[in-house]
Amino acid sequence: MLKAIVYHPNAQSTMLKSAANQDQGGSEGNNKVGVIVGSILASLFVVCLGICLFVRKKKKQRKRDATSHGRSRMEQIPENSFSISHQDEDLDLPHYDFTTLAKATNNFSFTNFLGEGGFGPVYKGVFNDGQEIAVKRLSKESRQGLDEFMNEVKCIAQLQHRNLVKLLGYCIQQDEKILIYEYMPKKSLDFYINDQKQSKLLDWPKRLHIINGIARGLLYLHQDSRLRIIHRDLKPSNILLDDEMNPKISDFGMARSFGGNETGANTKRVVGTYGYMSPEYAIDGLFSIKSDVFSFGVLVLEIVSGKRNRGFNHPGHQLNLLGHAWKLFKEGKPLELVDNLVVETCNLTEVMRSIHVGLLCVQHSPEDRPSMSTVVLMLSGEGTLPQPTEPGFFTGRKLIDASSSSSKPESCSVNEVTITLIEAR
Ligand SMILES: *[C@@H]1O[C@H](CO)[C@@H](O)[C@H](O)[C@H]1NC(C)=O
Ligand SMILES: *[C@@H]1O[C@H](CO)[C@@H](O)[C@H](O)[C@H]1NC(C)=O
Ligand SMILES: *[C@@H]1O[C@H](CO)[C@@H](O)[C@H](O)[C@H]1NC(C)=O
């Protein structure tokens, strides 16, 4: 009877009623007993309710902890508690079985290995029906926890644009976290830049098509999608190419939605790749849509020149690709930047415009950089463009060669930037 009262949601009123009945009918003694019994029941009820709420809260918290602390916590918690938690999310995306994926990729064999993506290796797979897929298996050593994983899954599932790689499904099983993407037969832009043989395949119209495609994909991420996304790690290996050389942006592992707040954010955990990161992001961990614009600018200059920003070498100076482009631009000979391989196929107006837009995007100060909507207009328009100011990070090979993609640059490289700024004037 007590149990029934305690656990019944309407129990309190029932209990009080019976206590009240006793009050009315009985003598004074009865009355006292009634009051005592009533208050005991009431306090029991309150205590039990408290325990129930506490236990429930603890459970929720544990779930949240597990999500934010990732794998180490995950191992302590039975697998099925996760299948419940990730079914909670209204994900309209198929969950694949690990064995299906192992079969599709020959047990993740070396022959199926496509490359190292953000947080883990990517394998080519073929489903039984012949559909080709790219399987990104997050490395167990990766720092990406369940929260980042689910963040990536949810983000990509909701984002659909012809210049974004499409997510086909995912898999969470024991300590495996896997993403299944559409397969991109022409690999990534990384494969073409700075490779004499491969970059021949990219004539000028194709390069311009790729630049425009990346711009539109990024514009979608920044402004047009329901979520507003900062990519944070835009670089050639994250630009995949489909059969018709349409560029598709991939790897949203580090993407963060910033729901309508354009003031950006500050992060202690710098993710991204040197050579593509804007100064305010690499040095202060400040990222915004404008840090993506910077990376986009680097990409544009790399596509036009066919050279990498990182490790760029020029016999005449110590500048990197950005500095080189800036120097040529100021000297009024930006066309010297153009990849010899595309000189024949290029349209001077378009090349000049691309270089100009690229330099506007890599300007040192975030406020000076155009937004992606302006970039798209600039690339297609014919109006005059503003004069770019100095690029950020246009020298300091030491900084650019710092290979780690997540450690802070040494402060000496900051000095170096300042010193050479003076030199370059
Ligand atoms: C994959 O591994 C499983 C067990 O480890 C094995 O039974 C199976 O034959 C392997 N398949 C291939 C294609 O190597
Ligand atoms: C946006 O972020 C800034 C800085 O973090 C904060 O001061 C501001 O209140 C935020 N605005 C909104 C609308 O959330
Ligand atoms: C070069 O591109 C511009 C703008 O896209 C176009 O108007 C012009 O006709 C092109 N010139 C040549 C020679 O193809």
CSV table of C-alpha atoms in Angstrom, one decimal, residues 63-417:
chain,number,residue,atom,x,y,z
A,63,LYS,CA,25.1,9.7,-20.2
A,64,ARG,CA,26.2,13.2,-20.8
A,65,ASP,CA,29.6,12.6,-19.3
A,66,ALA,CA,30.1,9.6,-21.4
A,67,THR,CA,29.3,11.6,-24.5
A,68,SER,CA,31.7,14.3,-23.6
A,69,HIS,CA,34.5,12.2,-22.4
A,70,GLY,CA,34.3,9.8,-25.2
A,71,ARG,CA,35.9,6.5,-25.5
A,72,SER,CA,37.3,6.0,-22.0
A,73,ARG,CA,33.9,6.5,-20.5
A,74,MET,CA,32.2,4.6,-23.2
A,75,GLU,CA,34.2,1.5,-22.3
A,76,GLN,CA,32.7,1.5,-18.8
A,77,ILE,CA,29.2,1.6,-20.0
A,78,PRO,CA,27.3,-1.2,-21.5
A,79,GLU,CA,26.9,-1.0,-25.3
A,80,ASN,CA,23.2,-0.9,-25.4
A,81,SER,CA,22.9,2.3,-23.3
A,82,PHE,CA,24.5,3.9,-26.3
A,83,SER,CA,22.3,2.4,-28.9
A,84,ILE,CA,19.4,4.0,-26.9
A,85,SER,CA,21.1,7.3,-26.6
A,86,HIS,CA,22.0,7.6,-30.3
A,87,GLN,CA,18.5,6.5,-31.3
A,88,ASP,CA,17.2,9.4,-29.3
A,89,GLU,CA,18.5,11.8,-31.9
A,90,ASP,CA,16.2,12.2,-34.8
A,91,LEU,CA,18.8,11.1,-37.2
A,92,ASP,CA,17.4,10.3,-40.6
A,93,LEU,CA,20.5,8.3,-41.5
A,94,PRO,CA,21.1,4.6,-41.7
A,95,HIS,CA,23.3,2.9,-39.1
A,96,TYR,CA,25.5,0.2,-40.6
A,97,ASP,CA,26.7,-2.9,-38.9
A,98,PHE,CA,30.4,-3.2,-38.4
A,99,THR,CA,30.5,-6.6,-40.1
A,100,THR,CA,28.9,-5.2,-43.2
A,101,LEU,CA,31.5,-2.5,-43.4
A,102,ALA,CA,34.3,-4.9,-42.7
A,103,LYS,CA,33.1,-7.1,-45.5
A,104,ALA,CA,32.7,-4.1,-47.9
A,105,THR,CA,36.3,-3.0,-47.3
A,106,ASN,CA,38.0,-6.5,-47.2
A,107,ASN,CA,38.4,-6.2,-43.5
A,108,PHE,CA,39.9,-2.7,-43.9
A,109,SER,CA,42.7,-4.0,-45.9
A,110,PHE,CA,45.7,-2.0,-47.1
A,111,THR,CA,44.6,-2.4,-50.7
A,112,ASN,CA,41.4,-0.6,-49.9
A,113,PHE,CA,43.2,2.2,-48.1
A,114,LEU,CA,42.5,5.6,-49.6
A,115,GLY,CA,44.3,8.0,-47.3
A,116,GLU,CA,44.4,9.5,-43.9
A,117,GLY,CA,41.5,11.7,-43.2
A,118,GLY,CA,40.9,13.9,-40.2
A,119,PHE,CA,41.0,11.6,-37.2
A,120,GLY,CA,41.5,8.4,-39.1
A,121,PRO,CA,42.1,6.3,-42.2
A,122,VAL,CA,39.7,6.2,-45.1
A,123,TYR,CA,39.0,3.0,-47.0
A,124,LYS,CA,37.2,2.3,-50.2
A,125,GLY,CA,34.4,-0.1,-49.9
A,126,VAL,CA,31.9,-1.8,-52.1
A,127,PHE,CA,28.5,-3.0,-50.9
A,128,ASN,CA,27.0,-6.2,-52.1
A,129,ASP,CA,24.8,-4.3,-54.6
A,130,GLY,CA,27.9,-2.7,-56.2
A,131,GLN,CA,27.6,0.7,-54.6
A,132,GLU,CA,31.0,2.3,-53.9
A,133,ILE,CA,31.6,4.0,-50.6
A,134,ALA,CA,34.3,5.7,-48.7
A,135,VAL,CA,34.6,4.5,-45.1
A,136,LYS,CA,36.2,6.7,-42.6
A,137,ARG,CA,37.3,4.6,-39.6
A,138,LEU,CA,38.1,6.9,-36.7
A,139,SER,CA,41.3,5.8,-35.2
A,140,LYS,CA,41.1,4.6,-31.6
A,141,GLU,CA,43.9,6.8,-30.6
A,142,SER,CA,42.1,9.8,-32.1
A,143,ARG,CA,41.1,12.5,-29.7
A,144,GLN,CA,37.7,12.6,-31.2
A,145,GLY,CA,35.2,11.6,-28.6
A,146,LEU,CA,31.6,10.4,-29.1
A,147,ASP,CA,30.4,14.0,-28.8
A,148,GLU,CA,32.5,15.1,-31.7
A,149,PHE,CA,31.6,12.0,-33.6
A,150,MET,CA,27.9,12.5,-33.2
A,151,ASN,CA,28.4,16.2,-33.9
A,152,GLU,CA,29.9,15.4,-37.2
A,153,VAL,CA,27.2,12.8,-38.0
A,154,LYS,CA,24.4,15.2,-37.2
A,155,CYS,CA,26.0,18.1,-39.0
A,156,ILE,CA,26.7,16.3,-42.2
A,157,ALA,CA,23.4,14.5,-42.2
A,158,GLN,CA,21.6,17.8,-42.2
A,159,LEU,CA,23.8,19.6,-44.7
A,160,GLN,CA,23.0,18.9,-48.3
A,161,HIS,CA,24.7,20.8,-51.1
A,162,ARG,CA,26.2,19.8,-54.4
A,163,ASN,CA,29.6,21.0,-53.2
A,164,LEU,CA,29.6,19.1,-50.0
A,165,VAL,CA,30.4,15.4,-49.6
A,166,LYS,CA,27.4,13.4,-48.8
A,167,LEU,CA,27.2,11.2,-45.8
A,168,LEU,CA,25.5,7.9,-46.4
A,169,GLY,CA,25.6,6.4,-42.9
A,170,TYR,CA,27.5,5.8,-39.8
A,171,CYS,CA,28.4,3.0,-37.4
A,172,ILE,CA,28.9,3.0,-33.6
A,173,GLN,CA,29.8,-0.4,-32.3
A,174,GLN,CA,31.9,-1.1,-29.2
A,175,ASP,CA,34.8,1.2,-29.7
A,176,GLU,CA,34.4,1.6,-33.4
A,177,LYS,CA,33.2,4.9,-34.8
A,178,ILE,CA,32.8,4.9,-38.5
A,179,LEU,CA,31.4,7.3,-41.1
A,180,ILE,CA,30.2,6.2,-44.6
A,181,TYR,CA,30.5,8.7,-47.4
A,182,GLU,CA,29.8,8.7,-51.1
A,183,TYR,CA,32.9,7.6,-52.9
A,184,MET,CA,34.9,10.3,-54.8
A,185,PRO,CA,36.7,8.6,-57.7
A,186,LYS,CA,38.9,11.5,-58.5
A,187,LYS,CA,40.4,11.7,-55.0
A,188,SER,CA,41.2,15.1,-53.4
A,189,LEU,CA,42.7,18.3,-54.6
A,190,ASP,CA,45.8,17.4,-52.6
A,191,PHE,CA,46.5,14.8,-55.2
A,192,TYR,CA,46.8,17.4,-58.0
A,193,ILE,CA,48.5,20.4,-56.4
A,194,ASN,CA,52.3,20.3,-56.7
A,195,ASP,CA,52.2,17.2,-58.8
A,196,GLN,CA,53.4,17.8,-62.4
A,197,LYS,CA,51.7,14.8,-63.8
A,198,GLN,CA,48.3,15.1,-62.0
A,199,SER,CA,48.0,18.8,-62.3
A,200,LYS,CA,48.0,18.5,-66.1
A,201,LEU,CA,44.6,17.1,-65.7
A,202,LEU,CA,43.3,20.4,-64.4
A,203,ASP,CA,43.2,23.0,-67.1
A,204,TRP,CA,42.1,26.5,-66.3
A,205,PRO,CA,38.3,26.0,-66.8
A,206,LYS,CA,38.4,23.1,-64.4
A,207,ARG,CA,40.4,25.0,-61.9
A,208,LEU,CA,38.0,27.9,-62.0
A,209,HIS,CA,35.1,25.5,-61.7
A,210,ILE,CA,36.7,24.1,-58.6
A,211,ILE,CA,37.4,27.5,-57.1
A,212,ASN,CA,33.7,28.5,-57.7
A,213,GLY,CA,32.4,25.2,-56.3
A,214,ILE,CA,34.4,25.5,-53.1
A,215,ALA,CA,33.2,29.1,-52.7
A,216,ARG,CA,29.6,28.0,-53.1
A,217,GLY,CA,30.0,25.1,-50.7
A,218,LEU,CA,31.5,27.3,-48.1
A,219,LEU,CA,28.9,30.0,-48.6
A,220,TYR,CA,26.3,27.4,-48.0
A,221,LEU,CA,28.0,26.3,-44.8
A,222,HIS,CA,28.4,29.9,-43.6
A,223,GLN,CA,25.1,31.3,-44.5
A,224,ASP,CA,22.6,29.3,-46.4
A,225,SER,CA,22.3,26.1,-44.3
A,226,ARG,CA,20.0,25.8,-41.4
A,227,LEU,CA,23.0,25.4,-39.2
A,228,ARG,CA,25.7,27.9,-39.6
A,229,ILE,CA,29.0,26.1,-39.8
A,230,ILE,CA,32.6,27.1,-39.6
A,231,HIS,CA,34.7,24.4,-41.2
A,232,ARG,CA,38.0,25.2,-39.4
A,233,ASP,CA,40.2,22.9,-41.4
A,234,LEU,CA,39.8,23.8,-45.1
A,235,LYS,CA,42.7,22.4,-47.1
A,236,PRO,CA,43.3,20.6,-50.4
A,237,SER,CA,42.9,17.1,-48.9
A,238,ASN,CA,39.5,18.1,-47.7
A,239,ILE,CA,38.4,19.1,-51.2
A,240,LEU,CA,37.2,15.9,-52.9
A,241,LEU,CA,36.5,15.6,-56.6
A,242,ASP,CA,33.7,13.6,-58.2
A,243,ASP,CA,33.7,12.0,-61.7
A,244,GLU,CA,33.1,15.3,-63.4
A,245,MET,CA,35.7,17.2,-61.3
A,246,ASN,CA,33.1,18.9,-59.2
A,247,PRO,CA,34.6,19.9,-55.9
A,248,LYS,CA,33.0,18.7,-52.7
A,249,ILE,CA,34.1,19.9,-49.3
A,250,SER,CA,34.6,17.1,-46.8
A,251,ASP,CA,35.6,16.5,-43.2
A,252,PHE,CA,33.3,18.3,-40.9
A,253,GLY,CA,34.9,16.6,-37.8
A,254,MET,CA,36.0,20.0,-36.6
A,255,ALA,CA,33.0,21.9,-37.8
A,256,ARG,CA,31.0,23.7,-35.2
A,257,SER,CA,27.6,25.1,-35.5
A,258,PHE,CA,27.4,28.6,-34.2
A,259,GLY,CA,23.6,29.1,-34.3
A,260,GLY,CA,23.2,32.7,-35.6
A,261,ASN,CA,26.0,34.2,-33.5
A,262,GLU,CA,28.5,35.5,-35.9
A,263,THR,CA,30.8,37.0,-33.4
A,264,GLY,CA,32.7,33.8,-33.5
A,265,ALA,CA,34.3,31.9,-30.7
A,266,ASN,CA,37.5,31.3,-28.8
A,267,THR,CA,38.8,27.8,-28.5
A,268,LYS,CA,41.6,26.4,-26.4
A,269,ARG,CA,41.8,23.4,-28.7
A,270,VAL,CA,43.3,24.6,-31.9
A,271,VAL,CA,42.4,22.3,-34.7
A,272,GLY,CA,43.4,23.0,-38.2
A,273,THR,CA,46.4,22.8,-40.4
A,274,TYR,CA,49.3,25.2,-40.5
A,275,GLY,CA,49.6,26.8,-43.9
A,276,TYR,CA,45.9,27.2,-44.1
A,277,MET,CA,45.1,28.7,-40.7
A,278,SER,CA,44.6,32.4,-40.3
A,279,PRO,CA,46.9,34.3,-37.9
A,280,GLU,CA,44.2,35.0,-35.3
A,281,TYR,CA,43.2,31.4,-35.3
A,282,ALA,CA,46.7,29.9,-35.2
A,283,ILE,CA,48.0,32.3,-32.6
A,284,ASP,CA,45.0,33.1,-30.4
A,285,GLY,CA,42.6,30.3,-31.2
A,286,LEU,CA,40.1,32.7,-32.4
A,287,PHE,CA,38.0,31.3,-35.2
A,288,SER,CA,35.1,32.8,-37.2
A,289,ILE,CA,33.8,32.6,-40.7
A,290,LYS,CA,36.6,34.9,-41.6
A,291,SER,CA,39.2,32.3,-40.6
A,292,ASP,CA,37.6,29.9,-43.1
A,293,VAL,CA,37.8,32.7,-45.7
A,294,PHE,CA,41.5,32.9,-45.1
A,295,SER,CA,41.9,29.2,-45.7
A,296,PHE,CA,39.8,29.6,-48.8
A,297,GLY,CA,42.1,32.3,-50.1
A,298,VAL,CA,45.1,30.0,-49.6
A,299,LEU,CA,43.3,27.4,-51.6
A,300,VAL,CA,42.6,29.8,-54.4
A,301,LEU,CA,46.3,30.8,-54.7
A,302,GLU,CA,47.4,27.2,-54.5
A,303,ILE,CA,45.0,26.2,-57.3
A,304,VAL,CA,46.0,29.0,-59.5
A,305,SER,CA,49.8,28.5,-58.9
A,306,GLY,CA,49.7,24.7,-58.7
A,307,LYS,CA,52.0,25.1,-55.6
A,308,ARG,CA,51.6,24.5,-52.0
A,309,ASN,CA,51.7,27.3,-49.5
A,310,ARG,CA,53.5,25.1,-47.0
A,311,GLY,CA,57.1,24.4,-48.0
A,312,PHE,CA,56.9,26.9,-50.9
A,313,ASN,CA,60.4,27.7,-52.2
A,314,HIS,CA,61.6,30.5,-54.3
A,315,PRO,CA,65.2,31.2,-55.1
A,316,GLY,CA,64.7,35.0,-54.9
A,317,HIS,CA,63.2,35.4,-51.4
A,318,GLN,CA,62.1,33.7,-48.2
A,319,LEU,CA,58.4,34.3,-48.6
A,320,ASN,CA,55.8,31.6,-48.7
A,321,LEU,CA,53.2,31.3,-51.5
A,322,LEU,CA,51.1,34.1,-50.0
A,323,GLY,CA,54.0,36.4,-49.7
A,324,HIS,CA,55.1,35.5,-53.2
A,325,ALA,CA,51.7,36.2,-54.6
A,326,TRP,CA,51.5,39.5,-52.7
A,327,LYS,CA,54.9,40.5,-54.0
A,328,LEU,CA,54.0,39.8,-57.6
A,329,PHE,CA,50.7,41.6,-57.2
A,330,LYS,CA,52.4,44.7,-55.9
A,331,GLU,CA,54.9,44.6,-58.6
A,332,GLY,CA,52.1,44.5,-61.1
A,333,LYS,CA,52.9,41.0,-62.5
A,334,PRO,CA,50.5,38.7,-60.8
A,335,LEU,CA,50.3,36.5,-63.9
A,336,GLU,CA,53.8,35.1,-63.0
A,337,LEU,CA,52.0,33.3,-60.3
A,338,VAL,CA,50.0,31.2,-62.7
A,339,ASP,CA,50.9,27.5,-63.0
A,340,ASN,CA,52.9,27.0,-66.3
A,341,LEU,CA,50.6,24.1,-67.0
A,342,VAL,CA,47.6,26.2,-67.4
A,343,VAL,CA,49.1,29.3,-69.1
A,344,GLU,CA,47.8,28.0,-72.4
A,345,THR,CA,44.3,27.4,-71.3
A,346,CYS,CA,43.8,30.3,-69.0
A,347,ASN,CA,41.6,33.4,-69.5
A,348,LEU,CA,43.6,36.4,-68.3
A,349,THR,CA,40.6,38.2,-66.9
A,350,GLU,CA,39.5,35.2,-64.8
A,351,VAL,CA,43.0,34.4,-63.6
A,352,MET,CA,43.6,38.0,-62.5
A,353,ARG,CA,40.3,38.1,-60.7
A,354,SER,CA,41.0,34.8,-58.9
A,355,ILE,CA,44.4,36.0,-57.7
A,356,HIS,CA,42.9,39.3,-56.6
A,357,VAL,CA,40.1,37.6,-54.7
A,358,GLY,CA,42.5,35.1,-53.2
A,359,LEU,CA,44.7,38.0,-51.9
A,360,LEU,CA,41.6,39.7,-50.5
A,361,CYS,CA,40.7,36.6,-48.6
A,362,VAL,CA,44.2,36.1,-47.0
A,363,GLN,CA,44.4,39.6,-45.7
A,364,HIS,CA,45.9,39.8,-42.2
A,365,SER,CA,43.0,41.4,-40.5
A,366,PRO,CA,39.7,39.4,-40.4
A,367,GLU,CA,37.6,42.5,-40.8
A,368,ASP,CA,39.3,43.2,-44.1
A,369,ARG,CA,38.5,39.8,-45.6
A,370,PRO,CA,35.3,39.6,-47.6
A,371,SER,CA,32.5,37.3,-46.5
A,372,MET,CA,31.9,34.2,-48.7
A,373,SER,CA,28.8,35.8,-50.3
A,374,THR,CA,30.9,38.7,-51.4
A,375,VAL,CA,33.6,36.3,-52.6
A,376,VAL,CA,31.0,34.5,-54.8
A,377,LEU,CA,29.9,37.8,-56.2
A,378,MET,CA,33.5,39.0,-56.8
A,379,LEU,CA,34.4,35.8,-58.6
A,380,SER,CA,31.5,36.0,-61.0
A,381,GLY,CA,31.2,39.8,-61.3
A,382,GLU,CA,32.9,42.2,-63.4
A,383,GLY,CA,33.1,45.2,-61.1
A,384,THR,CA,36.3,46.6,-59.7
A,385,LEU,CA,37.7,44.9,-56.6
A,386,PRO,CA,39.2,46.7,-53.6
A,387,GLN,CA,42.9,46.7,-53.2
A,388,PRO,CA,44.1,44.0,-50.8
A,389,THR,CA,46.3,44.8,-47.8
A,390,GLU,CA,49.1,42.6,-46.6
A,391,PRO,CA,48.4,38.9,-46.2
A,392,GLY,CA,48.6,37.2,-42.8
A,393,PHE,CA,51.4,34.8,-42.4
A,394,PHE,CA,53.2,35.5,-45.6
A,395,THR,CA,56.6,34.6,-44.3
A,396,GLY,CA,58.3,32.6,-41.6
A,397,ARG,CA,59.1,29.2,-43.1
A,398,LYS,CA,59.7,27.9,-39.6
A,399,LEU,CA,56.1,28.5,-38.7
A,400,ILE,CA,54.8,27.1,-41.9
A,401,ASP,CA,56.9,24.0,-41.6
A,402,ALA,CA,55.8,23.3,-38.1
A,403,SER,CA,54.2,20.0,-39.1
A,404,SER,CA,52.0,19.3,-36.1
A,405,SER,CA,48.5,20.2,-36.8
A,406,SER,CA,47.5,21.0,-33.3
A,407,SER,CA,50.3,22.4,-31.3
A,408,LYS,CA,50.7,26.1,-30.8
A,409,PRO,CA,53.4,27.8,-32.9
A,410,GLU,CA,56.4,29.0,-31.0
A,411,SER,CA,56.4,32.7,-30.2
A,412,CYS,CA,59.6,33.2,-32.1
A,413,SER,CA,57.7,32.7,-35.3
A,414,VAL,CA,55.5,35.7,-34.4
A,415,ASN,CA,58.6,37.8,-34.2
A,416,GLU,CA,59.7,36.5,-37.5
A,417,VAL,CA,56.5,37.6,-39.1
